[in-house]
Each structure stands twice: as C-alpha cells, then as structure tokens.
Coordinates of C-alpha atoms and ligand atoms in Angstrom, one line a residue:
M62 CA -101.8 101.1 68.4
D63 CA -105.0 99.6 70.6
R64 CA -104.4 96.3 71.4
N65 CA -107.4 95.2 73.4
D66 CA -110.0 94.0 71.3
S67 CA -107.6 94.7 68.4
Q68 CA -106.4 90.7 68.8
H69 CA -102.9 92.1 67.3
I70 CA -104.2 90.6 64.0
D71 CA -104.1 91.7 60.8
Y72 CA -107.5 91.3 59.7
E73 CA -107.9 92.4 55.8
G74 CA -105.0 94.2 56.6
F75 CA -106.3 96.1 59.5
S76 CA -105.5 95.5 63.1
F77 CA -109.2 94.5 64.8
D78 CA -110.0 98.4 66.2
A79 CA -109.3 99.6 62.4
F80 CA -111.1 97.2 61.1
D81 CA -113.8 97.6 63.7
E82 CA -113.5 101.2 62.8
A83 CA -114.0 100.7 59.1
R84 CA -117.0 98.8 59.5
R85 CA -118.8 101.6 62.1
P86 CA -117.2 104.6 61.0
D87 CA -117.4 107.4 63.8
P88 CA -119.0 111.2 63.4
E89 CA -116.5 113.7 63.1
V90 CA -114.8 113.9 66.3
T91 CA -116.1 116.2 69.2
G92 CA -114.4 119.5 69.6
F93 CA -111.7 120.3 72.0
D94 CA -113.7 122.9 74.4
Q95 CA -114.7 120.1 75.7
V96 CA -111.7 118.7 77.3
V97 CA -110.9 122.2 78.7
E98 CA -114.3 122.5 80.1
A99 CA -114.0 118.7 81.7
A100 CA -110.0 119.6 82.9
L101 CA -111.2 122.9 84.8
S102 CA -114.5 121.3 86.6
R103 CA -112.3 118.1 87.6
R104 CA -109.2 120.8 89.3
G105 CA -112.1 122.5 91.2
F106 CA -113.8 119.0 92.6
L107 CA -110.7 117.9 93.5
G108 CA -109.6 120.6 95.3
V109 CA -112.7 120.1 97.4
L110 CA -112.3 116.2 97.6
A111 CA -108.7 116.9 98.5
Y112 CA -109.0 118.5 101.7
G113 CA -112.0 116.0 102.5
S114 CA -110.5 113.1 103.5
G115 CA -107.0 111.5 104.6
A116 CA -107.3 109.2 102.0
A117 CA -108.5 111.8 99.3
A118 CA -105.7 113.9 100.3
M119 CA -103.2 111.5 99.5
G120 CA -104.6 112.2 95.1
L121 CA -101.8 114.0 94.7
G122 CA -101.4 113.6 91.1
T123 CA -104.9 114.7 90.0
G124 CA -104.5 118.2 89.7
M125 CA -103.8 117.8 85.8
G126 CA -101.0 119.8 85.9
M127 CA -102.4 122.8 87.4
G128 CA -103.1 123.9 91.0
M129 CA -101.9 120.8 93.4
G130 CA -98.6 122.1 94.1
S131 CA -99.2 122.7 98.4
L132 CA -100.4 119.5 98.7
L133 CA -97.4 117.5 96.9
S134 CA -95.1 120.1 99.6
S135 CA -96.6 118.1 102.5
V136 CA -95.2 115.3 101.8
S137 CA -91.7 114.5 102.8
A138 CA -89.0 114.1 100.4
E139 CA -88.2 110.4 102.4
A140 CA -91.6 109.9 102.4
A141 CA -92.0 110.3 98.6
T142 CA -89.1 108.2 97.8
S143 CA -88.5 105.3 100.1
R144 CA -91.1 102.8 98.6
F145 CA -89.1 102.7 95.5
A146 CA -86.6 100.8 96.0
F147 CA -84.9 100.6 91.8
K148 CA -83.8 103.1 89.8
P149 CA -86.3 104.2 87.4
I150 CA -84.8 103.4 84.1
P151 CA -85.4 105.9 80.8
I152 CA -87.9 104.6 77.9
A153 CA -86.4 102.0 75.4
T154 CA -87.8 101.5 71.8
D155 CA -85.8 98.8 70.5
F156 CA -86.8 94.6 70.5
T157 CA -86.0 93.3 73.9
V158 CA -86.6 94.0 77.7
H159 CA -84.8 96.4 80.0
V160 CA -85.3 96.0 84.1
P161 CA -83.8 98.5 86.6
E162 CA -79.8 98.3 87.3
G163 CA -79.4 95.4 90.2
Y164 CA -82.1 93.3 88.4
T165 CA -82.1 90.9 86.1
W166 CA -84.6 89.0 83.6
R167 CA -84.4 85.6 82.1
V168 CA -87.2 84.2 79.6
L169 CA -89.4 81.4 82.2
A170 CA -91.7 79.9 79.6
R171 CA -92.7 80.7 76.0
W172 CA -95.0 79.9 73.7
G173 CA -94.8 76.2 72.3
D174 CA -92.6 75.3 75.3
P175 CA -93.3 71.5 76.1
L176 CA -95.2 71.0 79.5
F177 CA -95.2 67.2 78.9
S178 CA -92.3 65.1 77.4
D179 CA -94.9 64.0 75.0
A180 CA -95.0 67.3 73.2
V181 CA -93.1 67.9 70.0
A182 CA -90.2 70.8 70.8
F183 CA -91.3 74.3 69.1
D184 CA -90.2 74.6 65.5
H185 CA -89.9 77.6 64.0
A186 CA -90.9 77.0 60.3
T187 CA -94.2 75.3 61.1
G188 CA -95.5 77.8 64.5
G189 CA -95.2 74.3 66.9
D190 CA -96.5 71.2 66.1
A191 CA -100.5 70.7 65.6
A192 CA -100.8 67.3 66.7
T193 CA -99.6 68.1 70.4
S194 CA -100.4 72.1 70.4
N195 CA -102.8 71.6 73.6
R196 CA -99.3 70.1 75.5
V197 CA -97.1 73.1 74.9
F198 CA -97.5 76.7 76.9
G199 CA -100.1 78.4 74.7
E200 CA -100.0 81.9 72.9
N201 CA -100.5 85.6 74.2
T202 CA -99.8 85.3 77.6
D203 CA -101.8 87.4 79.6
G204 CA -103.2 87.6 83.3
M205 CA -101.5 84.9 85.2
E206 CA -101.3 84.3 89.3
L207 CA -99.1 82.3 91.2
F208 CA -100.4 79.1 94.0
A209 CA -98.3 77.5 96.4
I210 CA -99.9 74.1 96.8
G211 CA -97.9 71.7 99.0
N212 CA -94.4 72.5 98.3
R213 CA -95.0 72.8 94.5
Q214 CA -95.4 76.4 92.4
V215 CA -97.8 76.5 90.1
I216 CA -98.8 79.6 88.0
A217 CA -101.9 79.9 86.5
V218 CA -102.0 82.0 83.1
N219 CA -104.3 82.8 80.5
H220 CA -103.5 82.5 76.8
E221 CA -105.8 84.9 75.3
Y222 CA -106.2 85.0 71.7
V223 CA -103.7 83.9 68.7
N224 CA -101.8 85.2 66.0
P225 CA -102.4 83.1 63.2
K226 CA -99.3 84.5 61.1
L227 CA -97.5 82.8 63.4
N228 CA -99.1 79.9 64.6
L229 CA -99.7 79.0 60.8
P230 CA -96.9 80.3 59.0
K231 CA -97.3 78.0 56.3
N232 CA -101.0 79.3 55.5
E233 CA -101.8 82.3 53.6
D234 CA -102.1 85.2 55.9
G235 CA -102.5 82.4 58.3
K236 CA -105.8 81.9 57.8
P237 CA -106.7 78.5 59.0
M238 CA -107.7 76.0 55.7
S239 CA -108.5 72.9 57.6
A240 CA -110.2 71.6 60.7
E241 CA -106.7 70.9 62.0
D242 CA -105.5 74.3 61.5
V243 CA -108.9 75.7 63.8
R244 CA -107.9 72.8 66.2
K245 CA -104.1 73.8 66.6
L246 CA -105.5 77.5 67.1
Q247 CA -108.0 76.5 70.0
N248 CA -105.8 74.4 71.5
L249 CA -103.5 77.5 71.5
Q250 CA -105.8 79.0 73.6
G251 CA -107.2 79.3 76.9
V252 CA -105.2 78.8 80.1
T253 CA -102.1 76.8 81.2
V254 CA -101.8 75.4 85.0
M255 CA -98.2 74.5 85.5
E256 CA -95.7 74.0 87.9
V257 CA -92.5 76.1 88.0
A258 CA -89.6 75.8 89.9
E259 CA -86.1 77.5 90.4
S260 CA -82.4 75.5 90.0
E261 CA -79.0 77.2 89.6
G262 CA -79.7 78.4 86.4
G263 CA -83.1 80.1 87.3
W264 CA -86.5 79.4 86.8
N265 CA -88.3 76.6 84.1
I266 CA -91.3 74.8 83.7
V267 CA -91.6 71.4 85.6
V268 CA -91.9 69.3 82.5
D269 CA -94.7 66.3 83.4
S270 CA -95.5 68.0 86.8
P271 CA -99.0 66.0 87.9
L272 CA -100.0 69.1 88.1
N273 CA -99.7 70.7 85.0
R274 CA -102.6 71.0 83.0
R275 CA -103.7 72.9 79.7
I276 CA -107.4 74.0 79.5
D277 CA -108.5 75.5 75.8
H278 CA -111.8 76.1 73.7
N279 CA -112.5 72.5 73.9
T280 CA -112.0 71.8 77.5
E281 CA -115.4 70.6 79.3
M282 CA -116.4 73.2 81.1
R283 CA -119.7 73.5 83.9
L284 CA -122.2 76.4 83.8
S285 CA -123.2 77.4 87.2
G286 CA -125.4 80.2 88.7
P287 CA -128.6 82.0 87.8
A288 CA -128.0 81.2 84.2
A289 CA -127.3 78.1 83.7
G290 CA -130.2 75.9 82.7
H291 CA -131.9 79.1 81.4
D292 CA -133.1 78.5 77.6
L293 CA -130.5 80.5 75.8
L294 CA -128.2 78.1 77.3
K295 CA -129.2 75.5 75.6
T296 CA -128.1 73.9 72.7
A297 CA -128.2 70.7 70.4
A298 CA -125.4 69.1 72.3
D299 CA -126.3 70.3 75.6
P300 CA -130.1 70.4 75.4
A301 CA -129.5 71.2 79.9
G302 CA -127.8 74.2 79.5
T303 CA -125.9 73.8 82.3
S304 CA -122.1 72.2 80.7
S305 CA -120.0 74.0 77.7
L306 CA -116.8 73.2 76.1
G307 CA -114.0 76.3 76.3
T308 CA -112.9 79.0 77.9
F309 CA -112.1 81.9 75.7
N310 CA -110.0 85.5 75.2
N311 CA -108.3 84.6 78.7
C312 CA -107.6 88.2 79.7
G313 CA -107.1 89.0 83.1
A314 CA -107.3 86.7 85.9
G315 CA -108.0 86.9 89.7
K316 CA -107.6 84.4 92.7
T317 CA -109.8 83.8 95.3
P318 CA -109.5 83.5 99.2
W319 CA -110.0 80.2 98.9
G320 CA -106.9 79.2 96.4
T321 CA -108.6 79.0 92.8
Y322 CA -108.0 80.9 89.7
L323 CA -110.0 83.0 88.3
T324 CA -109.8 83.5 83.9
C325 CA -111.9 86.0 82.3
E326 CA -113.4 86.0 79.0
E327 CA -113.0 89.0 76.9
N328 CA -113.5 89.2 73.4
F329 CA -115.0 86.2 72.9
N330 CA -117.3 87.4 70.4
G331 CA -114.7 86.9 67.6
Y332 CA -114.7 83.4 67.8
F333 CA -118.2 82.6 66.3
G334 CA -119.4 84.0 62.7
S335 CA -121.6 82.8 60.3
T336 CA -121.2 80.8 56.9
D337 CA -124.9 82.0 55.9
E338 CA -124.4 85.7 55.9
T339 CA -127.8 86.4 55.5
V340 CA -128.5 85.0 58.7
A341 CA -130.9 86.1 61.5
L342 CA -129.3 87.6 64.5
P343 CA -130.6 88.5 67.8
D344 CA -130.7 92.2 68.3
D345 CA -128.7 92.0 71.9
F346 CA -125.7 90.5 69.8
K347 CA -124.9 94.0 68.9
R348 CA -124.3 95.1 72.4
Y349 CA -121.9 92.5 72.4
G350 CA -120.1 92.8 68.8
I351 CA -121.7 89.4 67.9
D352 CA -121.8 89.0 64.1
A353 CA -122.2 86.7 60.7
K354 CA -118.1 88.0 60.7
S355 CA -115.9 86.1 62.8
V356 CA -112.2 87.0 63.6
Y357 CA -110.7 83.5 63.3
S358 CA -113.1 81.7 60.8
Y359 CA -113.7 78.9 63.5
E360 CA -116.9 78.8 61.8
K361 CA -115.8 77.4 58.3
F362 CA -114.5 74.3 59.7
D363 CA -116.0 73.9 63.3
E364 CA -119.6 74.0 63.1
R365 CA -120.4 74.7 66.9
F366 CA -119.0 78.4 66.3
D367 CA -121.4 78.5 63.2
L368 CA -124.3 80.9 64.0
S369 CA -126.1 79.7 61.4
K370 CA -126.3 76.3 62.9
H371 CA -125.9 77.1 66.7
L372 CA -127.3 80.2 67.7
N373 CA -127.0 80.1 71.4
E374 CA -123.5 79.0 71.7
P375 CA -122.3 82.8 72.3
Y376 CA -124.3 82.8 75.2
R377 CA -122.6 79.9 76.7
A378 CA -119.3 82.8 76.8
G379 CA -118.4 85.9 78.2
Y380 CA -118.3 84.7 82.0
I381 CA -115.6 84.3 84.9
V382 CA -114.3 81.0 85.2
E383 CA -113.4 79.5 88.0
I384 CA -110.6 77.0 87.9
D385 CA -108.9 74.3 90.5
P386 CA -105.3 74.8 90.1
A387 CA -104.6 71.9 93.0
D388 CA -106.7 69.1 90.5
P389 CA -105.6 68.9 87.2
A390 CA -109.2 66.7 87.0
S391 CA -111.5 69.0 87.9
T392 CA -113.7 70.7 85.8
P393 CA -113.9 75.0 85.2
V394 CA -116.7 76.5 86.5
K395 CA -118.9 79.4 84.6
R396 CA -120.0 81.5 87.6
T397 CA -122.9 83.1 85.3
A398 CA -123.3 85.0 88.6
L399 CA -121.1 87.1 87.7
G400 CA -122.3 88.4 84.8
R401 CA -121.6 87.8 81.1
F402 CA -119.6 90.6 79.2
K403 CA -116.2 91.3 78.3
H404 CA -114.3 90.6 81.2
E405 CA -111.1 92.2 82.4
N406 CA -110.2 91.0 85.2
A407 CA -111.5 89.4 88.6
A408 CA -110.4 91.7 91.4
T409 CA -111.3 89.8 94.7
A410 CA -111.2 91.7 98.2
L411 CA -113.4 90.6 101.5
A412 CA -115.9 92.5 103.4
R413 CA -115.8 93.4 106.7
D414 CA -118.3 90.7 107.9
G415 CA -116.2 87.7 105.4
R416 CA -118.6 88.6 102.1
V417 CA -116.5 87.8 99.2
V418 CA -116.5 90.8 96.6
V419 CA -114.9 90.6 93.1
Y420 CA -114.8 94.1 91.2
L421 CA -115.1 93.4 87.4
G422 CA -114.6 95.3 84.6
D423 CA -115.8 95.6 81.2
D424 CA -113.6 96.6 78.7
E425 CA -115.1 98.0 75.9
R426 CA -115.9 102.0 75.1
G427 CA -118.9 103.4 77.1
E428 CA -119.5 100.1 79.0
F429 CA -119.1 99.9 83.0
L430 CA -117.3 98.5 85.9
Y431 CA -119.0 96.1 88.3
K432 CA -119.0 94.6 91.4
F433 CA -119.9 91.2 92.7
V434 CA -121.1 90.6 96.5
S435 CA -121.5 87.0 97.9
A436 CA -124.7 86.2 99.5
G437 CA -122.3 84.2 101.7
I438 CA -119.8 84.5 103.9
Y439 CA -115.8 82.6 103.6
T440 CA -114.3 81.1 105.7
P441 CA -111.1 79.1 105.6
G442 CA -111.9 75.6 105.1
G443 CA -115.6 76.1 104.6
D444 CA -117.4 75.6 102.0
T445 CA -116.9 77.6 98.8
S446 CA -118.8 76.1 96.2
T447 CA -121.8 78.2 96.0
L448 CA -119.8 81.5 96.7
L449 CA -119.4 82.9 93.5
D450 CA -122.9 81.3 92.6
E451 CA -125.1 83.3 95.2
G452 CA -125.2 87.3 95.7
M453 CA -125.7 90.6 93.9
L454 CA -124.1 91.8 90.7
H455 CA -124.2 95.6 91.2
V456 CA -122.7 98.3 88.7
A457 CA -121.0 101.1 89.2
R458 CA -122.2 104.8 89.1
F459 CA -119.8 107.9 89.7
A460 CA -121.2 111.7 90.3
E461 CA -119.2 114.4 89.6
D462 CA -118.9 115.6 93.2
G463 CA -116.8 112.8 93.6
S464 CA -119.4 110.3 95.5
G465 CA -120.6 107.1 93.8
E466 CA -122.7 104.7 94.0
W467 CA -122.9 100.8 93.1
I468 CA -126.3 99.9 91.9
A469 CA -127.9 96.8 92.6
L470 CA -128.7 94.8 89.6
T471 CA -132.2 93.1 91.2
P472 CA -134.8 91.9 89.0
E473 CA -136.6 94.8 90.7
A474 CA -134.3 97.5 89.2
T475 CA -134.0 96.2 85.8
G476 CA -137.3 94.8 84.9
M477 CA -135.2 91.2 84.2
T478 CA -135.0 87.8 85.5
A479 CA -131.9 86.5 88.0
A480 CA -131.0 84.7 83.9
E481 CA -131.6 87.3 81.9
I482 CA -129.4 89.7 84.2
A483 CA -126.6 87.2 84.3
I484 CA -126.9 86.8 80.2
L485 CA -127.7 90.1 79.2
T486 CA -125.7 92.1 82.2
R487 CA -125.1 95.1 79.8
V488 CA -128.4 95.4 79.0
A489 CA -129.3 95.2 82.8
A490 CA -126.5 97.8 84.2
S491 CA -128.2 100.3 80.8
K492 CA -131.7 100.2 82.5
V493 CA -130.2 101.7 85.9
G494 CA -128.5 104.3 84.8
A495 CA -124.4 103.4 85.3
T496 CA -121.9 105.5 84.3
T497 CA -120.4 104.5 81.2
M498 CA -116.8 103.9 81.0
D499 CA -113.2 104.6 79.1
R500 CA -112.5 101.0 78.8
P501 CA -112.6 99.4 82.1
E502 CA -109.1 97.2 82.3
W503 CA -108.1 95.6 85.3
V504 CA -108.9 96.1 88.7
A505 CA -106.5 96.4 91.6
V506 CA -107.1 96.3 95.3
N507 CA -104.9 97.2 97.5
P508 CA -103.7 95.0 100.0
V509 CA -103.0 97.6 102.9
A510 CA -105.7 100.4 102.3
I511 CA -109.3 100.3 101.5
E512 CA -109.3 101.3 98.0
A513 CA -109.4 99.9 94.7
Y514 CA -108.4 101.2 91.6
C515 CA -109.3 100.9 87.9
A516 CA -107.2 101.0 84.5
L517 CA -109.1 103.2 82.2
T518 CA -106.8 102.3 79.1
N519 CA -108.5 105.0 76.6
N520 CA -111.5 105.8 74.6
S521 CA -111.0 107.1 71.0
R522 CA -114.9 107.7 71.0
R523 CA -115.8 109.5 74.4
G524 CA -118.1 111.9 73.8
V525 CA -118.8 110.7 70.2
K526 CA -120.1 107.5 69.9
P527 CA -121.5 104.7 72.5
N528 CA -120.5 100.8 71.9
A529 CA -123.5 99.7 69.8
G530 CA -127.3 99.5 71.2
G531 CA -125.1 101.2 74.8
D532 CA -125.5 104.3 76.3
E533 CA -124.5 107.9 75.7
T534 CA -120.7 108.3 76.7
P535 CA -120.5 112.2 78.2
V536 CA -117.4 113.4 78.9
G537 CA -117.4 113.7 82.6
G538 CA -117.1 112.1 86.2
P539 CA -113.8 109.6 86.3
N540 CA -113.7 109.9 81.9
P541 CA -112.9 113.6 82.0
R542 CA -111.4 113.7 78.3
A543 CA -112.7 113.7 74.9
E544 CA -110.7 111.9 72.3
N545 CA -108.9 110.0 75.2
K546 CA -105.7 108.8 73.6
Y547 CA -103.8 108.3 76.9
G548 CA -106.2 106.5 79.5
Q549 CA -106.3 107.2 83.2
I550 CA -107.3 105.2 86.7
V551 CA -109.5 105.7 88.8
R552 CA -109.8 104.6 92.6
W553 CA -112.8 104.3 94.7
Y554 CA -112.6 104.7 98.4
P555 CA -115.7 102.2 100.3
D556 CA -117.6 103.8 102.7
G557 CA -117.1 102.8 105.8
D558 CA -113.6 101.1 105.0
D559 CA -115.8 98.2 103.6
H560 CA -115.6 96.8 99.9
A561 CA -119.4 95.8 100.2
A562 CA -120.6 99.0 100.7
T563 CA -122.8 100.4 98.3
G564 CA -121.3 104.1 98.5
F565 CA -117.6 104.9 97.8
T566 CA -115.5 108.4 97.2
W567 CA -113.8 108.3 94.3
D568 CA -110.4 110.4 92.2
L569 CA -108.4 109.9 89.7
F570 CA -104.8 108.6 90.9
V571 CA -102.8 109.4 87.4
M572 CA -104.4 111.1 84.1
A573 CA -101.5 110.0 82.2
G574 CA -100.6 112.2 78.6
N575 CA -97.9 113.9 77.4
P576 CA -96.6 117.2 79.1
T577 CA -93.8 117.3 76.4
V578 CA -96.3 117.6 73.4
H579 CA -99.7 119.0 75.1
E580 CA -100.1 121.5 77.5
D581 CA -103.8 121.0 77.9
A582 CA -105.3 118.3 79.9
Y583 CA -103.5 115.7 77.2
A584 CA -100.3 116.7 79.3
G585 CA -101.7 114.2 81.5
S586 CA -101.8 115.0 85.5
E587 CA -99.1 116.1 87.6
N588 CA -97.8 112.9 88.5
V589 CA -96.5 112.5 84.9
N590 CA -93.5 114.0 83.7
E591 CA -91.2 113.5 80.3
G592 CA -89.6 111.0 82.8
N593 CA -92.3 109.0 83.5
M594 CA -94.9 109.0 81.1
F595 CA -96.9 106.1 78.9
N596 CA -100.1 105.6 77.4
S597 CA -103.0 102.9 77.9
P598 CA -102.5 101.3 81.3
D599 CA -104.1 98.2 81.3
G600 CA -102.6 95.0 83.5
M601 CA -102.5 96.4 87.3
M602 CA -101.4 94.5 90.6
F603 CA -100.8 95.6 93.9
D604 CA -97.9 94.0 95.6
T605 CA -98.0 92.9 99.4
T606 CA -96.4 96.2 100.5
G607 CA -98.9 98.7 98.7
L608 CA -97.2 99.6 96.0
L609 CA -99.0 99.8 92.4
W610 CA -97.5 98.0 89.8
I611 CA -98.7 99.3 86.2
Q612 CA -98.3 97.5 82.8
T613 CA -99.5 99.4 79.3
D614 CA -100.8 98.5 76.5
G615 CA -100.7 101.4 74.2
D616 CA -99.3 102.7 71.3
D617 CA -95.7 102.4 71.2
D618 CA -94.6 104.1 67.9
N619 CA -92.7 106.8 70.3
E620 CA -94.1 109.2 67.6
G621 CA -96.5 112.5 67.6
D622 CA -98.8 112.6 71.0
F623 CA -96.5 109.0 71.8
A624 CA -93.5 111.1 71.2
G625 CA -91.2 110.1 74.3
Q626 CA -93.3 107.4 75.4
G627 CA -91.5 104.3 73.8
N628 CA -92.4 100.7 73.9
N629 CA -95.1 99.5 76.5
Q630 CA -93.7 99.2 79.8
M631 CA -94.6 98.6 83.8
L632 CA -94.2 101.1 86.1
A633 CA -95.0 101.4 90.0
G634 CA -97.2 103.8 91.6
D635 CA -97.1 104.7 95.0
P636 CA -100.4 105.4 96.8
A637 CA -99.5 107.5 99.3
T638 CA -97.8 110.1 97.3
G639 CA -99.0 109.6 93.6
R640 CA -95.1 109.2 92.4
I641 CA -95.1 106.6 89.5
E642 CA -91.6 105.5 88.0
R643 CA -90.3 103.4 85.4
F644 CA -89.7 99.3 86.0
L645 CA -89.1 97.8 83.0
T646 CA -89.9 98.5 79.3
G647 CA -90.9 95.5 77.3
P648 CA -89.5 94.3 73.2
N649 CA -91.1 96.6 70.6
G650 CA -94.7 95.6 69.2
S651 CA -95.6 94.0 72.3
E652 CA -97.6 94.4 75.4
V653 CA -96.7 94.0 78.9
T654 CA -99.2 92.1 80.4
G655 CA -99.5 89.2 83.6
L656 CA -97.6 89.7 86.7
T657 CA -97.5 87.6 89.7
W658 CA -94.6 86.9 92.4
S659 CA -92.6 83.2 93.3
A660 CA -94.0 81.7 97.2
D661 CA -90.5 83.6 98.3
R662 CA -91.5 87.2 96.7
R663 CA -87.6 87.0 95.3
T664 CA -89.0 86.7 91.6
M665 CA -91.5 88.6 89.8
F666 CA -93.1 87.1 86.5
V667 CA -94.1 89.6 84.1
G668 CA -96.0 88.7 80.7
I669 CA -94.3 89.6 77.6
Q670 CA -98.0 89.5 74.8
H671 CA -96.7 89.3 71.1
P672 CA -93.6 90.3 71.1
K673 CA -92.2 90.7 67.5
A674 CA -88.8 89.0 66.6
P675 CA -86.1 88.9 67.4
F676 CA -87.9 88.7 71.0
P677 CA -87.0 86.2 72.4
D678 CA -85.4 83.7 70.5
G679 CA -82.9 85.8 67.7
E680 CA -83.0 86.6 64.3
G681 CA -85.1 84.5 61.3
T682 CA -87.1 83.3 64.5
L683 CA -91.0 83.6 65.1
G684 CA -91.9 86.5 68.0
R685 CA -93.1 84.2 70.9
S686 CA -94.8 85.4 74.1
S687 CA -93.2 84.8 76.7
I688 CA -93.1 85.1 80.5
I689 CA -90.0 86.3 81.9
A690 CA -88.9 86.0 85.8
V691 CA -87.5 89.1 86.8
K692 CA -84.8 89.5 90.2
R693 CA -83.0 91.7 92.4
D694 CA -79.2 90.6 91.8
D695 CA -78.7 90.8 95.9
N696 CA -82.1 88.1 95.8
L697 CA -84.2 90.0 97.8
P698 CA -87.8 89.8 97.4
L699 CA -89.1 92.5 95.0
G700 CA -93.0 93.2 96.6
Ligands
LIG154 FE1 -107.8 91.7 76.8 FE2 -109.0 94.3 77.9 O1 -107.5 93.1 77.7
LIG155 CA1 -103.6 92.0 74.5
LIG156 CA1 -105.9 97.2 76.7
LIG157 CA1 -105.5 93.9 79.0

C-alpha cells in the first residue's frame, strides 16, 4: 500500500490513496510501449554518460538490466564487497524486526512512552491517557536526528500523523467525537525532543530530562522569511501574519550545520475541512489538495481548522520548521523562504563559499525537486538567525541528455512577488518549466563526495494524469517508466563540485523492480536482483563512510508485482559500485522510516512506523510505532 499520502488510515474504508483515487479517478492506463521506449532511450544515454566522468561511471546499476556488464567488471571484487560489514538478510513476512547475524535490536521508544514522570503509563484499552497525551512519545515516528548537546544525547523526532482507530480505540472507527478527542490526536503529532542514554540494559529515554519537549499541533510558532506578514498568512487570531500554532504532518527531517533540527510539513492539507460543504475555496487550494473534506475531522471540534471560518489557516502550514533542540523554551520558526509544498525532508550541504544549501522534495505525483541557497555564509559560531530567511529557492529541470539545471524562482521568472513564491511555490515552479517528478521523497547528501540522491518512490499516474492544477507528466528523464509501481533513486553531481552551482549532471542510482516477475523495465536496473529487491524507496541517509541507507514505504503483500519483496525494509547501497544489500526487515504492515546514529556511531536508531500488533508488545495489544536501537554484538561502530 502506498502510505505516503495514504496516512495509513482506513478512511471510509479506504486508504487515503484509494480514497483520493475514488474522488479523482484515473483515465485509462497508458501503454506498455511507453516503458520500452523510455528504457531504450535511457540505456543509450547512460552509455554516453557512463564514459563522460568518473563519477558517472560509477552509475553501474543503471543499465535497465542490459548493456552495463562491462562496466561492472571494472570494479574489483574486493572493492565491491568491502563496504558491507554485514551478511545480507532475506526478506521477511512476519511481524517483527530482523537484522543480520552479529547485530541485535531493541526498542528504544514507543508511542505513548512517558517523556515526563507526570505522564500516565500507556494503556492498550484506551490508546493512552488523553490528558497527558502531549507528555509522551507521539505517534507514527518518522524523520529524526541526534544532537550531542554538552554531554547529553538528544533525539529530535517527527510524529507524522495519527492512526485514530488505535489512538481512540473506544470510538467507532476511531472518529473523534469531542474536542478532547481532537486534542488528543493533535497532541500525539508534531515533534518529540528527548534525551536518551545508554546503560547496561540498552538505550532508554531519560524521563524528565530538562531538554525533553513535545511540540504538537498547538505549539506557538514564529513565521519568518518572505511570506511573513503577507495578507494570506493573516488570521483573526494573528492579524500580523507572523505567528501560528502547530506544525503538521512532520515527515522527514534535516539538521543544520549549526545544530538545529529541521522538521518538514508534508500532507498538511488533510487537517483542514469545512463544516459548510458549500464553502467557496480559493483556486490555489486544489493544487495543494485542500478541500472541504478533511482526513481527521478536526474542523468539527476545533474551528481553527474549519475553512468556512478561517480560510487563511492552510497558508500557514506546508513549511520547513527550524527547532533548537538545546533550548526547550525556544519558539520554532517556520522558514517560508524554503517554500510551501508537501515537504518530505530537508538535506543540507555547504557550498564551496560557505553558503547553506538545502535540498527539498515535494512528495506528490508530478510535483518537483527544489534547492534553497542562502544569501549569507555560514561561519561556525556566527549569526545563523537569518540564513534560512534570505536566499534563493530553485527548482530542478532534468534534461534527457543527462544534464540538468536549477532554475531560480525569482519574481522576474515567475511574475510573482517573493512572498507569493514562498506561499504558492508549486504555482511558481510551474511557470519556469520544472520537471515533474515521481514523488520526491528524501534527499540525501553524500558526505564524502559532492553528490546528492533523491528517492522517487513511485508514481501510479506517471504519463497518465498530472496533479490537480499541475503540469503534464510525460515519461522520460529521471522518471522513465509509466505506471511506476517500484520507484527509483536519482542522483546528481553539481557542476564544479559545488552544491550552489546552477548546473548538474545526473543519472539513476537504481531503478527498483522485480526481475522474477518482469523481463522489461519493471525488472529494475542491473543492481536489482532476486536477493535484494524492494519497492518504493523513501527514507534515505548517508552514514559517515559514504554508504547510502535506503528505507522503503511500499507494498508489502509479497504478491504479484511485489512477490519476493516481503515486508518494508532498510538496505545499504554503495555509491561507488551500485551494489545494494538488505540490512533490516520491518514488521508486516509497517514502514521503515527515520534513521540516525548515536554520537559514538555504535548504535543506529531506526524508525518503525505504524506496525500492526503484535509489534512491539505482543498479542492482544495495540501496534505501536517505535524507534529501535540496532547495535553490533561486538559494539563496533556501524556507520
Ligand atoms: Fe511522509 Fe512522503 O512521506
Ligand atoms: Ca508514512
Ligand atoms: Ca512514502
Ligand atoms: Ca516518507
């Protein structure tokens, strides 16, 4: 199941995807011919690129299952194996986590675990205490980062959305029936900042640490950057348009060089609805999927989310939010200069001259990949307060010949003001001819080479139907397959080895697929085989050695097109050889998302989102999203 905008909610008996599909049905599926044509042209182009530069020559896995064998043989056997310190594991279809021989996992934190001693211990009958629901570890763990603050280790982690049937198990279908129910759901989302510590028994939350904090759907935020104070951001409660409440649908994450956490607002549209179905909504709401029908029914009990009363509230969500984990009293800042869309994550890099570069994916079928470049320069210890407010947002255009361009979203290029570009970013990007992508999920920046990767998770409508109000989505470039059910990972090499450059070259690191079911482009690229196959790459992080960790959020029914792929999983990929091996499998029904390491790199923290019972507490319990700690039995570093 496609869990990105599905929210994993049985909404009126559907996943969000199926629900959305029912509301906006697809036309007839396009032909198989398109796939073959794209595959062939892609192969030809890769052949050229592969000889073009050393970096591109590493793109071994990109041959669409043909023609790249001679390049593979140029990599020595030792080089191809030395990067993987583990023995790859097979797929799993069961309800627990598996890691390789010589590694052990253990739960660190579960939805409902107290962060403070005044929180009530989790009760499986009630889905947790409502009154203290913002004093516990929240629901649906997602992106996270670990910060070493003094001698403390602090994890900042997102709680993306809720599973109301689990959170309100006494309510029919989990539907909120009161303001208290809504408040409980609001409390369980947002961000947790928590100190963690390792003892003999393993890692635990440091309950009552002075750095522990919950940020939820009612936490005060400051709006900064070009959109702050714009008329569209003004509401009755905030006539200045500079202060809002809550951060929403916090998906992936990022970390700045100065030690702050970036949380990314993704499917914020689902929180807004209207008690008056006839309400007139602005045209631009369509492009963002905002309509009178909400996913969570907040509007029935909390009028801030009722579009018939507060039409501007959705303009105050969909941003990157910066949080200082070292100061629990600090006000999170919505950095509007980084644009408003369905933000997946925020991967930072430094340009050669010290400007800050933030890569940003907009996870929607046929939306875009972005890059922010700061105006100011980062200097350690210097003022960083406006680095993410002043700068230029760019959007990616990929050419068929393997080149690409970051197009600046200037007022001149878009005919929009800087504030309008920040608020209606999708509209601005459409005006400059950006490339519609197969749902950009996480971007990861390689710390040991000047290159970046983006997971394009899948796109059932590639070549079929654009996003509402969006651009056509022709098959080609980094999105080479129609009816793309498996996904791919694109990477780019900035010109001049500078992340601030406007030009780049690109190739595909992998095209996921199923070589046991298909013989065409859907078999996947050459670095996909029966032993390592997967679908729907989503979370991605590099470790310090330059190994790329890939997490999946895909179909785990292990049947048909997905036969032999098992549960969602985490794999490691070697940029130099294209080799990919499976490291971890999640419980059936869960997504593996979120990854960070302890300060000594001897523990890897991995997020297990929306597992079904009996994970993690056993039969007769509720499934609880969890962060697990993975260690080597010999306690050596793992990344
Ligand atoms: Fe929240 Fe696109 O995943
Ligand atoms: Ca998810
Ligand atoms: Ca996803
Ligand atoms: Ca994701």
